[in-house]
Tab-separated table of C-alpha atoms and ligand atoms in Angstrom:
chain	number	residue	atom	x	y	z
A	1	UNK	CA	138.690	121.130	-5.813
A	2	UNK	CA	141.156	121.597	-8.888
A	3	UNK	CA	141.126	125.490	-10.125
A	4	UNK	CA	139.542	124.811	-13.086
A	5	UNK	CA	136.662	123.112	-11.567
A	6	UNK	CA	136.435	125.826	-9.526
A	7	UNK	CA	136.241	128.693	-12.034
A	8	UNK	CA	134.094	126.244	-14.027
A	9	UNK	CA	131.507	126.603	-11.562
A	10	UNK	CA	132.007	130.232	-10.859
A	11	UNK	CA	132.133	131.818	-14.215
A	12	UNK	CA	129.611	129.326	-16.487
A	13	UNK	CA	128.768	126.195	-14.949
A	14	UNK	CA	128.830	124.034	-18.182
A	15	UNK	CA	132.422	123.983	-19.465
A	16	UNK	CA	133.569	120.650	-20.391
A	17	UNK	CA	137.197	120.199	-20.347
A	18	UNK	CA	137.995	119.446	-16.330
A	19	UNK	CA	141.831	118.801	-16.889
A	20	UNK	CA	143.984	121.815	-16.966
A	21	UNK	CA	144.760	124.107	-14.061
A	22	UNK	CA	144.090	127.726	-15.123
A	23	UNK	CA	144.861	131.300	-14.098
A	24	UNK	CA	142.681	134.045	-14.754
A	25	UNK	CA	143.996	136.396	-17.493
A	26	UNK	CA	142.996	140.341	-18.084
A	27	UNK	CA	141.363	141.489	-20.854
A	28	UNK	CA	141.129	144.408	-22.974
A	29	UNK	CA	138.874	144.694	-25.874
A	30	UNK	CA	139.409	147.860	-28.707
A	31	UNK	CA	136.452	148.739	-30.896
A	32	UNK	CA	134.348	146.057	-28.790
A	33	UNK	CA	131.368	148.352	-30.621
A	34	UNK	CA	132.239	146.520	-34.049
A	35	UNK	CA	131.020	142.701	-35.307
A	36	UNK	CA	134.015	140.991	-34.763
A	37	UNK	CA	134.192	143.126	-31.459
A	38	UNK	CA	130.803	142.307	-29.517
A	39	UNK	CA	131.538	139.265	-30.894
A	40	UNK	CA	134.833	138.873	-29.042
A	41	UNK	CA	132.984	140.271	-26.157
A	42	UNK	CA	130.816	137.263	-26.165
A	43	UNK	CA	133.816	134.682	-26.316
A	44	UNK	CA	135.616	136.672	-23.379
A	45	UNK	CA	132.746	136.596	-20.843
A	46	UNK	CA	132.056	132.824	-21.574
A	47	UNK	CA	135.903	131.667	-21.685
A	48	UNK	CA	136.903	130.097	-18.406
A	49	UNK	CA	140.449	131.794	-17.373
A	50	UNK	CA	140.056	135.166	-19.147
A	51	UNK	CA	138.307	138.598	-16.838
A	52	UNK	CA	136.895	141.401	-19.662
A	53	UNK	CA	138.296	144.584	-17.469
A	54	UNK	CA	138.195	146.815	-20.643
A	55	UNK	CA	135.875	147.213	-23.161
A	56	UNK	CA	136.848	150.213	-25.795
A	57	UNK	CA	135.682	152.256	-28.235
A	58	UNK	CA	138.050	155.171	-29.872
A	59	UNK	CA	138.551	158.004	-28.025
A	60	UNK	CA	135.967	160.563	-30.642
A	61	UNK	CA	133.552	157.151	-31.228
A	62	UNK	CA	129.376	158.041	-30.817
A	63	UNK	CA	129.500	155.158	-29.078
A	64	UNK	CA	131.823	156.315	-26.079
A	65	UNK	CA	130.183	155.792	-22.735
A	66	UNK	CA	127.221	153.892	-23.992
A	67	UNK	CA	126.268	150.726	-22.680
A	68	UNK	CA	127.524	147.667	-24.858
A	69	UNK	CA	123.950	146.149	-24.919
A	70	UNK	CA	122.688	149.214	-26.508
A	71	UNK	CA	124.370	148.653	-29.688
A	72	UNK	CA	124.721	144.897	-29.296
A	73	UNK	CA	120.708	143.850	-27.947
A	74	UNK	CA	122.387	140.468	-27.985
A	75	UNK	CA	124.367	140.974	-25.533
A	76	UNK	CA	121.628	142.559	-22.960
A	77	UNK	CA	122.380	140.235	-20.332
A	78	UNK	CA	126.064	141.467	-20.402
A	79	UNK	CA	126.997	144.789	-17.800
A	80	UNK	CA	129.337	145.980	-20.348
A	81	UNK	CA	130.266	150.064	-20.889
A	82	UNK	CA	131.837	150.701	-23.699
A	83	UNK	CA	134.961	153.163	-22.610
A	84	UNK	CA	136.913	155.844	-24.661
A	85	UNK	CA	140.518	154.655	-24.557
A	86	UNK	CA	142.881	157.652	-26.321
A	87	UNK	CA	147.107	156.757	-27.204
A	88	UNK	CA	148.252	157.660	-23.218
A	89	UNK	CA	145.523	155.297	-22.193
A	90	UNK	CA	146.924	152.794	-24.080
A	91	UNK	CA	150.845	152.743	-22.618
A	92	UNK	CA	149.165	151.857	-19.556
A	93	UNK	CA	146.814	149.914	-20.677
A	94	UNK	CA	149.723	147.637	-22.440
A	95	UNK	CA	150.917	146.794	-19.277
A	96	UNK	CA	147.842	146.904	-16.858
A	97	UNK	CA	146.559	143.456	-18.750
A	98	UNK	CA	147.652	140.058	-19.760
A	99	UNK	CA	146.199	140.096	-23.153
A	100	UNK	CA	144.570	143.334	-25.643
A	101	UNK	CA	142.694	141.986	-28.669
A	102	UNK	CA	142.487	144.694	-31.651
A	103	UNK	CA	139.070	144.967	-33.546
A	104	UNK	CA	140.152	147.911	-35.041
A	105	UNK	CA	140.384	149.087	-38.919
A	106	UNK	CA	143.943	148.670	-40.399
A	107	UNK	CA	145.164	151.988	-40.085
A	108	UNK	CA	144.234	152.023	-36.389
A	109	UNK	CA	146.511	148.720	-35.666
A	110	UNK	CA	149.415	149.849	-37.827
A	111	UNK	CA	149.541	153.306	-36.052
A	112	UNK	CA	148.898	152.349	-32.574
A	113	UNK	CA	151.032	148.718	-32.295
A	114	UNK	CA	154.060	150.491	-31.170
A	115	UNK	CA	152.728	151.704	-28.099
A	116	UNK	CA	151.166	148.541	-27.510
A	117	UNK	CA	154.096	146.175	-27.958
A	118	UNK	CA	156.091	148.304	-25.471
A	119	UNK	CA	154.256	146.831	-22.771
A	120	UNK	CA	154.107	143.475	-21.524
A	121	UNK	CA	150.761	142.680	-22.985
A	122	UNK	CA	150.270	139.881	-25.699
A	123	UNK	CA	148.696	141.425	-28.547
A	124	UNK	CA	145.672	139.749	-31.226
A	125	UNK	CA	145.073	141.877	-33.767
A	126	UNK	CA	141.703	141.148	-36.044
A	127	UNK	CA	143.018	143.651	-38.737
A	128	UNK	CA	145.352	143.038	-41.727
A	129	UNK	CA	148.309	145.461	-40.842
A	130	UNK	CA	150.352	142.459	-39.780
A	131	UNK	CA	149.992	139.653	-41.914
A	132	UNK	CA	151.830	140.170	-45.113
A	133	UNK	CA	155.730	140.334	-44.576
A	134	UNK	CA	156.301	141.906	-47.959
A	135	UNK	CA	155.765	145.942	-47.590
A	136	UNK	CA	155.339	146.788	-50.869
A	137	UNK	CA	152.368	144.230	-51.535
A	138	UNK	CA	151.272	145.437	-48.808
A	139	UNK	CA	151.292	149.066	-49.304
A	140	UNK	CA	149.585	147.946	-52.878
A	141	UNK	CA	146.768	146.403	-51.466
A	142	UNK	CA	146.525	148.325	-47.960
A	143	UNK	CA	146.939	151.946	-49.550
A	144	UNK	CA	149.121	152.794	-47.198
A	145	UNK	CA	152.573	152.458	-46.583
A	146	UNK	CA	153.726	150.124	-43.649
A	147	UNK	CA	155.960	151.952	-41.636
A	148	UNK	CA	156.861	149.223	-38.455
A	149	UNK	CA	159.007	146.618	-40.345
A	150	UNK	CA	160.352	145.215	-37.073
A	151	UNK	CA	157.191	144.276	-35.767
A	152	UNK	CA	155.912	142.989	-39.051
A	153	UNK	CA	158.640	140.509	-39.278
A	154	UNK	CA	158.131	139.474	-35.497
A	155	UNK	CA	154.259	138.905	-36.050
A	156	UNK	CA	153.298	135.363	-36.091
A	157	UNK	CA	150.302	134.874	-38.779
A	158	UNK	CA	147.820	132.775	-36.194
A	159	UNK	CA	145.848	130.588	-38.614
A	160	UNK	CA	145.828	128.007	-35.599
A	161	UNK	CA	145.630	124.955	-37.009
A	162	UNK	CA	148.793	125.291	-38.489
A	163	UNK	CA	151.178	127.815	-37.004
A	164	UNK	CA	150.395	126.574	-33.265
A	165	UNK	CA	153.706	125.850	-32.249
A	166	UNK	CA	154.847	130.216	-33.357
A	167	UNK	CA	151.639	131.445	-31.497
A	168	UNK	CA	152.425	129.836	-28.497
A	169	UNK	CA	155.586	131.817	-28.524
A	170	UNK	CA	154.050	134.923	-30.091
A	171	UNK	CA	153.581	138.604	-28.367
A	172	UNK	CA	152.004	139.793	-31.325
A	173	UNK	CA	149.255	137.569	-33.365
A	174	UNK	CA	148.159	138.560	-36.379
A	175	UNK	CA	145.013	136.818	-36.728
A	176	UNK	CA	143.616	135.730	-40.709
A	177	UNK	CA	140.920	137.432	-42.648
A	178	UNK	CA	137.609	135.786	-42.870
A	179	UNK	CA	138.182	134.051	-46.570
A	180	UNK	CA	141.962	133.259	-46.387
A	181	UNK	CA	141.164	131.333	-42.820
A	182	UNK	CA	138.230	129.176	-45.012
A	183	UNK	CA	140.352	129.085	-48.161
A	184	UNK	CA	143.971	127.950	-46.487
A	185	UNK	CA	142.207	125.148	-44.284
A	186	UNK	CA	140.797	123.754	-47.636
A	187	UNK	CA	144.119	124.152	-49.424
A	188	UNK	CA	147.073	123.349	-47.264
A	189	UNK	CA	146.274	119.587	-46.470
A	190	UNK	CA	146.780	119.284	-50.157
A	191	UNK	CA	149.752	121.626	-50.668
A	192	UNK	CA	151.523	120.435	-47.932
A	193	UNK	CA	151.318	116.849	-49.041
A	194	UNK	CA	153.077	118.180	-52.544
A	195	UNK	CA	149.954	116.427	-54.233
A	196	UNK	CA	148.677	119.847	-56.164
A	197	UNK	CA	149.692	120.375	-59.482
A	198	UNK	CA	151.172	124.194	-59.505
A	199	UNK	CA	151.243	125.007	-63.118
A	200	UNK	CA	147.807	125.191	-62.063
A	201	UNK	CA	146.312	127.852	-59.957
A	202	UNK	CA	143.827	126.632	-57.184
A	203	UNK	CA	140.502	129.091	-58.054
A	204	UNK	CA	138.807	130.143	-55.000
A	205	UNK	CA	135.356	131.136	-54.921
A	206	UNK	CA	133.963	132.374	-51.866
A	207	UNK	CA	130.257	133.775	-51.001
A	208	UNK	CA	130.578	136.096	-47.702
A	209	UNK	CA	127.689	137.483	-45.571
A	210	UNK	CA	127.388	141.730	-45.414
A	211	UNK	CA	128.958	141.142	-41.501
A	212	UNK	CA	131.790	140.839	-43.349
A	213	UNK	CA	132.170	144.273	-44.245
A	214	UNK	CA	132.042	145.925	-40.325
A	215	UNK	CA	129.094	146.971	-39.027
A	216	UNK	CA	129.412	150.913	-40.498
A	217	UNK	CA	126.810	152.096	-42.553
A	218	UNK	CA	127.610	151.587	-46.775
A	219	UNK	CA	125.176	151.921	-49.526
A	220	UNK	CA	126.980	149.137	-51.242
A	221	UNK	CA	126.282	147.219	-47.671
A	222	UNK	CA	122.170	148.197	-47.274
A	223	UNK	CA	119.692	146.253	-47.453
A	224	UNK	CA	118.545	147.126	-50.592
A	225	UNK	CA	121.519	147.130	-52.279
A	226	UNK	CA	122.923	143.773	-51.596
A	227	UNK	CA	122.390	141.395	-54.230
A	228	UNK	CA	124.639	138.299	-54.751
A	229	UNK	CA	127.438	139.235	-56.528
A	230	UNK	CA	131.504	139.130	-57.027
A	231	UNK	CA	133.574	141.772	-56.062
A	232	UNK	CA	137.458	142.730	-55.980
A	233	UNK	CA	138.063	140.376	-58.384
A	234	UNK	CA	141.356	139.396	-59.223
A	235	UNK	CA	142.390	142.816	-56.485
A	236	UNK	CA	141.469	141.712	-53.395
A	237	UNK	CA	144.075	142.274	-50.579
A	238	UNK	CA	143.270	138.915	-49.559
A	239	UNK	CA	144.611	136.628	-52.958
A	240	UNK	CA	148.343	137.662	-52.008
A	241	UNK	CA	147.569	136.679	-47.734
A	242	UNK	CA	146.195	133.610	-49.071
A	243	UNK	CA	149.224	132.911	-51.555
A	244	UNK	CA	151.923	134.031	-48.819
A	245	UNK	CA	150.369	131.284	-46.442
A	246	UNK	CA	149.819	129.002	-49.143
A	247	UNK	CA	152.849	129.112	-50.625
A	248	UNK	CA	152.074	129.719	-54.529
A	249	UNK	CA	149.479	131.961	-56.889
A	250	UNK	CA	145.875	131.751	-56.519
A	251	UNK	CA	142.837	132.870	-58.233
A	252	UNK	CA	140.502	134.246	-55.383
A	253	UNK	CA	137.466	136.060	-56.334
A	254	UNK	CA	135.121	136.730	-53.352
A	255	UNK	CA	131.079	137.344	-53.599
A	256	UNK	CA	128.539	139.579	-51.289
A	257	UNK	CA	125.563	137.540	-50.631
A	258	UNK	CA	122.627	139.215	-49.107
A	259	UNK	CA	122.835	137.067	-45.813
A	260	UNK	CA	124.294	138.276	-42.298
A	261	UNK	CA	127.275	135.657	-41.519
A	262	UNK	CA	128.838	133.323	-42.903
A	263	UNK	CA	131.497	131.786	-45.493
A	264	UNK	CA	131.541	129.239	-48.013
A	265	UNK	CA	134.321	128.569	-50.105
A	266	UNK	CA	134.465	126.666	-53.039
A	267	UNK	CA	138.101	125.401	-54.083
A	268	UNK	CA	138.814	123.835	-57.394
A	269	UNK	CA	142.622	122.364	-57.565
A	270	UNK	CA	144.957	120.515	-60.337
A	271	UNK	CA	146.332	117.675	-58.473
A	272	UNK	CA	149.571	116.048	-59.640
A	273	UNK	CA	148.901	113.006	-62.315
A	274	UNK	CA	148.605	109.942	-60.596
A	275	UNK	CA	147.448	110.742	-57.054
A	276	UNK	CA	145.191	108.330	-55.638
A	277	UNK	CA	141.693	108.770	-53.439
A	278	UNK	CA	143.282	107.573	-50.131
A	279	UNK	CA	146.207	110.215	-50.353
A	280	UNK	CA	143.717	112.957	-50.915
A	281	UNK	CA	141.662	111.430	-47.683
A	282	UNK	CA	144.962	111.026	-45.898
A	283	UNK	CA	146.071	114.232	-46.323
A	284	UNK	CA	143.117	115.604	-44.677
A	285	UNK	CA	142.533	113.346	-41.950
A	286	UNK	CA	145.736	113.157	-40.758
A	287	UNK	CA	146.493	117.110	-40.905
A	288	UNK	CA	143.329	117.696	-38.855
A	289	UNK	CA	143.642	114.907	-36.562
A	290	UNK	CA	143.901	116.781	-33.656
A	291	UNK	CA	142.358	120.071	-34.709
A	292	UNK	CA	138.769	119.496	-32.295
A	293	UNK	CA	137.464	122.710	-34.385
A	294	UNK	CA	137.992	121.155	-37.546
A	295	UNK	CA	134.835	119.023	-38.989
A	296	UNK	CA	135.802	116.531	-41.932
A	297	UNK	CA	132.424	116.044	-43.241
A	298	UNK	CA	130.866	113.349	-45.118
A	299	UNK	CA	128.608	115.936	-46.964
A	300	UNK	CA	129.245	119.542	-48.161
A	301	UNK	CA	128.759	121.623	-45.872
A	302	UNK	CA	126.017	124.580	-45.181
A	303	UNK	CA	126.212	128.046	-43.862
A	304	UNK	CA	123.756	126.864	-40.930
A	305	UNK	CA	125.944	124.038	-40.135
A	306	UNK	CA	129.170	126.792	-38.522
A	307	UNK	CA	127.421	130.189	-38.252
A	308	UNK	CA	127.602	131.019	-34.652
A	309	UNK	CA	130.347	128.191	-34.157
A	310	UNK	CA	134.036	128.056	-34.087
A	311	UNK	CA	134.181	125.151	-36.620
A	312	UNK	CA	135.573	125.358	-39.915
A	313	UNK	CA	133.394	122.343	-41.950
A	314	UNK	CA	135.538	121.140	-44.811
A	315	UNK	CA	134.361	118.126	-47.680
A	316	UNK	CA	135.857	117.387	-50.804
A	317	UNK	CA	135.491	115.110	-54.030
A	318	UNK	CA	137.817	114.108	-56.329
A	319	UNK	CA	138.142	112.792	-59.796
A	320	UNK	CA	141.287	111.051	-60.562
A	321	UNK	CA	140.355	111.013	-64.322
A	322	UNK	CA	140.576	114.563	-64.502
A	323	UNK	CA	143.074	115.314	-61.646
A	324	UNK	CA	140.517	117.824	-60.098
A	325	UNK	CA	139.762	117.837	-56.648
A	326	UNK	CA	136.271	120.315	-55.542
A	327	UNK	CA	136.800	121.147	-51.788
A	328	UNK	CA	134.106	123.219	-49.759
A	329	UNK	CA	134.760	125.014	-46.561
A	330	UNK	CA	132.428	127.054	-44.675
A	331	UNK	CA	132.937	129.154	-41.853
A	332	UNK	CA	131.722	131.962	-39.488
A	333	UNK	CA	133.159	134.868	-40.682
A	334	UNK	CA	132.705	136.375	-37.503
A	335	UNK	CA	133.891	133.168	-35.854
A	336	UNK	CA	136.462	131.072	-37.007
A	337	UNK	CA	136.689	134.044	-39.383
A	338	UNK	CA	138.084	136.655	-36.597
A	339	UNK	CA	137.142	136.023	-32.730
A	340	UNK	CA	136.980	132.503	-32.030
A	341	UNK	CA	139.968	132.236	-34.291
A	342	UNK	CA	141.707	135.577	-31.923
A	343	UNK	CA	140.802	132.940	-28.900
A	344	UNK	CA	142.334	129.639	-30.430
A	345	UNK	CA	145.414	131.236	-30.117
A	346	UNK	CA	145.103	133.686	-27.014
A	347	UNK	CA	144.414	129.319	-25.784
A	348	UNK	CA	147.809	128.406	-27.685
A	349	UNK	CA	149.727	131.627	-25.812
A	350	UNK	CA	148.747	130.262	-22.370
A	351	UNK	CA	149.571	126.995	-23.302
A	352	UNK	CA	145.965	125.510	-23.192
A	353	UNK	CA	143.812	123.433	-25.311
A	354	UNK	CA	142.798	125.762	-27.962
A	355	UNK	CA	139.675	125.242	-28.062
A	356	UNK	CA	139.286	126.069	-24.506
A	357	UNK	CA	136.013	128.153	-23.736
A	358	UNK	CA	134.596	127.784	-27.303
A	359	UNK	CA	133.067	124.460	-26.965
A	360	UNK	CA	130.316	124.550	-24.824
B	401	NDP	N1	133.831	141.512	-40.112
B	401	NDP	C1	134.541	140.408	-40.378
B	401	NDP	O1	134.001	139.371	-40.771
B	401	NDP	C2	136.031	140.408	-40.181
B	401	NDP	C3	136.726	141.560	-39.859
B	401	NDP	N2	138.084	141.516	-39.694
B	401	NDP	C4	138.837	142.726	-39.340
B	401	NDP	O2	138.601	143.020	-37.979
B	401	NDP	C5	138.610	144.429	-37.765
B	401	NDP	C6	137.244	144.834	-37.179
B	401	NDP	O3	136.253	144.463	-38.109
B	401	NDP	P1	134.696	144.653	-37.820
B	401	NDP	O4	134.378	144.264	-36.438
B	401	NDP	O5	134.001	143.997	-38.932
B	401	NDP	O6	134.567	146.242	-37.974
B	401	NDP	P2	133.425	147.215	-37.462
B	401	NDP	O7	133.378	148.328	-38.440
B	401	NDP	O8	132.178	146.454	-37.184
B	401	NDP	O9	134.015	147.753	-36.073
B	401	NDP	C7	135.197	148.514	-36.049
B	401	NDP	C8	135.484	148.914	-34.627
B	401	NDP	O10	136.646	149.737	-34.620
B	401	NDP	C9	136.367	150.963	-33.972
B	401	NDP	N3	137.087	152.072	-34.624
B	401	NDP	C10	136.833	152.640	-35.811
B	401	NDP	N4	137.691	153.641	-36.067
B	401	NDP	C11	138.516	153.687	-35.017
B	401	NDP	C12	139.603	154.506	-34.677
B	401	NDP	N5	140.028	155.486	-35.457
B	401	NDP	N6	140.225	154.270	-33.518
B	401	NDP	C13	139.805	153.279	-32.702
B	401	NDP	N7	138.758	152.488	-32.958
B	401	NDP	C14	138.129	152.685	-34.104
B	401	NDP	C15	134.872	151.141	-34.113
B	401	NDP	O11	134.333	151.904	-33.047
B	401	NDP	P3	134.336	153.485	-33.000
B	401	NDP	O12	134.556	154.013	-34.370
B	401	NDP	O13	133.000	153.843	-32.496
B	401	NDP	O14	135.450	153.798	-32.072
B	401	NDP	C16	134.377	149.708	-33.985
B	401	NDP	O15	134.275	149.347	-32.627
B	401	NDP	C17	138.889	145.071	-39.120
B	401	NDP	O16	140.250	145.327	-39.240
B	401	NDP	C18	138.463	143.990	-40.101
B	401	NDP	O17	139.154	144.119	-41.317
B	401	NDP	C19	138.768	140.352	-39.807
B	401	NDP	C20	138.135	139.179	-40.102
B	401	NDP	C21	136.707	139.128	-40.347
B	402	X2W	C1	132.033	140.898	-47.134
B	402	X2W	C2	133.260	141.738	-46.973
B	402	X2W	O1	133.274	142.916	-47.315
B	402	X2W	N1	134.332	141.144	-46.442
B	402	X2W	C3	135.571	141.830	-46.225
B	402	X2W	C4	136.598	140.902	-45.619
B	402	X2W	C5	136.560	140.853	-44.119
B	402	X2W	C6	137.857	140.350	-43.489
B	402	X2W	O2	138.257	139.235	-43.411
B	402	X2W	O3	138.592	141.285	-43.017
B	402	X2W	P1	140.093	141.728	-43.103
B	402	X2W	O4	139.943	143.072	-43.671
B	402	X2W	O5	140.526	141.758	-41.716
B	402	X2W	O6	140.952	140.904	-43.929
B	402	X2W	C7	136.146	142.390	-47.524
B	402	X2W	O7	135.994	141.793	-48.568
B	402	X2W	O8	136.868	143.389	-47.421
């Protein structure tokens, strides 16, 4: 029986893709207590050729010793315990697995990445402390200075879809934030087809679900706070990771909605005078021909339609008499927003399909 097959059977019974010989990888998991954490947790124990052997908290976290399912009643059928990991437990650590995922704050994966990368581990980090290359926009929009420039240069930004070929060959990912992952897959199809009009900035507006803020208690995040609304507008540290990846300026202004997950994005872009309807359709059908967990949809899509998925759902409509082109994308924010995204490419790294244990 081929390896795969076998683990198939073992692990889940009901994974699909019967091709590709795999070897099962070690896993550590740092604040597996947060959203995008337990959700990573999730991904892990379903995934076909990965092993969860550590599931961490920090080393002073209220959570330390607790059981996962405690925190996480989702995940009750899961024998998880979350474990205090402090900076010596992490130089072994670095070397004792295959791959370490971060699901940590900023300043946590700034300060501890050097002792990480001086292992042999592969490293996904959920946080934004390694995906803009220029320090001082970053230390504008971060508040804090960045203080690891060689690693910053050698981190490969892992929107999957389009840097595949860099994260295969990457020991240190830096994974997207929620809205740039929704707004570049809606933009770049047109960008990089030079049809978009750049004397005209592409507006972004995006409507986010309070999972989108980390599971620690806010007033601005309660209950009875939340009330649809834009925030961080024309500030937030994602308009200059969405322009780096993009390529030029954007206007990004992102909204709380009083929902738990989710993304939609709505993209309004100045296309180039005299751009027809089948280059806007070819420019997004043949940039995601062979992305499996990208949906070209016929309608615009709904929050229901990805939450809980790895997809990213993209439509658009365009009206040549004005030059304007409305695309929608909608996303997980937990999802395709963070973990599913951190196991496209932990796929790419290995050198399997990425989409390998997220499509049931
Ligand atoms: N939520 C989202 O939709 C997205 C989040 N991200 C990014 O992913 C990262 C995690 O986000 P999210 O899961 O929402 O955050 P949460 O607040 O839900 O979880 C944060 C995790 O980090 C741990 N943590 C906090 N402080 C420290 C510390 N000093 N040392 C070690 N661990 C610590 C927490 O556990 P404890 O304090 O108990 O140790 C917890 O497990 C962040 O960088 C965020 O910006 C990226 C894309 C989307
Ligand atoms: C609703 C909400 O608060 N969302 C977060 C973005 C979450 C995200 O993508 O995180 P990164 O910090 O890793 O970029 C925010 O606006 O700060």
């Amino acid at each position: 029986m081929p390896v795969m097959a076998l683990i198939t059977r073992v692990k889940s019974g009901f994974f699909s893709d019967l091709t590709h010989s795999y070897t099962m990888n070690q896993v550590a998991i740092i604040g597996a207590s947060g959203y995008t954490g337990a959700q990573l947790v999730q991904l892990v124990d379903q995934h076909p050729s990965l092993t969860l052997s550590h599931v961490c908290v920090s080393a002073s976290s209220a959570d330390a010793n607790k059981p996962l399912s405690a925190i996480h009643g989702q995940l009750a059928h899961l024998d998880y315990q979350l474990s205090p990991v402090d900076d010596e437990m992490l130089d072994t650590l670095c070397n004792d697995v295959s791959m370490i995922f971060l699901a940590t704050p900023h300043e946590v994966s700034h300060d501890w990445m050097p002792r990480l990368m001086a292992g042999t581990a592969r490293v996904f980090d959920l946080s934004g402390a390694f995906r803009l290359k220029d320090e001082a926009i970053f230390s504008r929009f971060y508040g804090f200075e960045h203080r690891h420039a060689t690693l910053l240069s050698n981190a490969v930004y892992g929107l999957a879809e389009w840097y595949a070929e860099d994260i295969s060959n990457a020991s240190l990912v830096a994974v997207p934030g929620c809205y740039p992952t929704a707004s570049l897959s809606a933009l770049k199809p047109l960008i990089n087809n030079t049809l978009v009009d750049t004397q005209h900035y592409p507006v972004i507006n995006a409507v986010s679900g309070v999972t989108g803020a980390g599971r620690k208690a806010s007033l601005t995040n309660s209950f009875c706070e939340v009330s649809l609304s834009a925030y961080g507008i024309l500030s937030h540290r994602h308009t200059p990771e969405i322009s780096a990846y993009l390529g030029t300026p954007v206007i990004f202004t992102p909204h709380l909605g009083n929902f738990k997950r989710g993304i939609l994005a709505t993209v309004t872009v100045k296309l180039n005078a005299g751009v027809s309807h089948d280059e806007v359709n070819d420019a997004f059908y043949q940039a995601y021909a062979d992305s499996p967990l990208v949906r070209l949809r016929q309608h615009s899509p709904k929050l229901d339609d990805v939450v809980k998925t790895p997809f990213v759902d993209l439509y658009w409509q365009y009206d040549p008499a004005s030059g304007y082109v409305v695309v929608t994308a909608a996303i997980d924010n937990l999802m395709k927003g963070a973990a599913s995204q951190a196991i496209q490419c932990a796929n790419l790294t290995c050198g399997w399909p990425q989409q390998t244990g997220l499509l049931l």
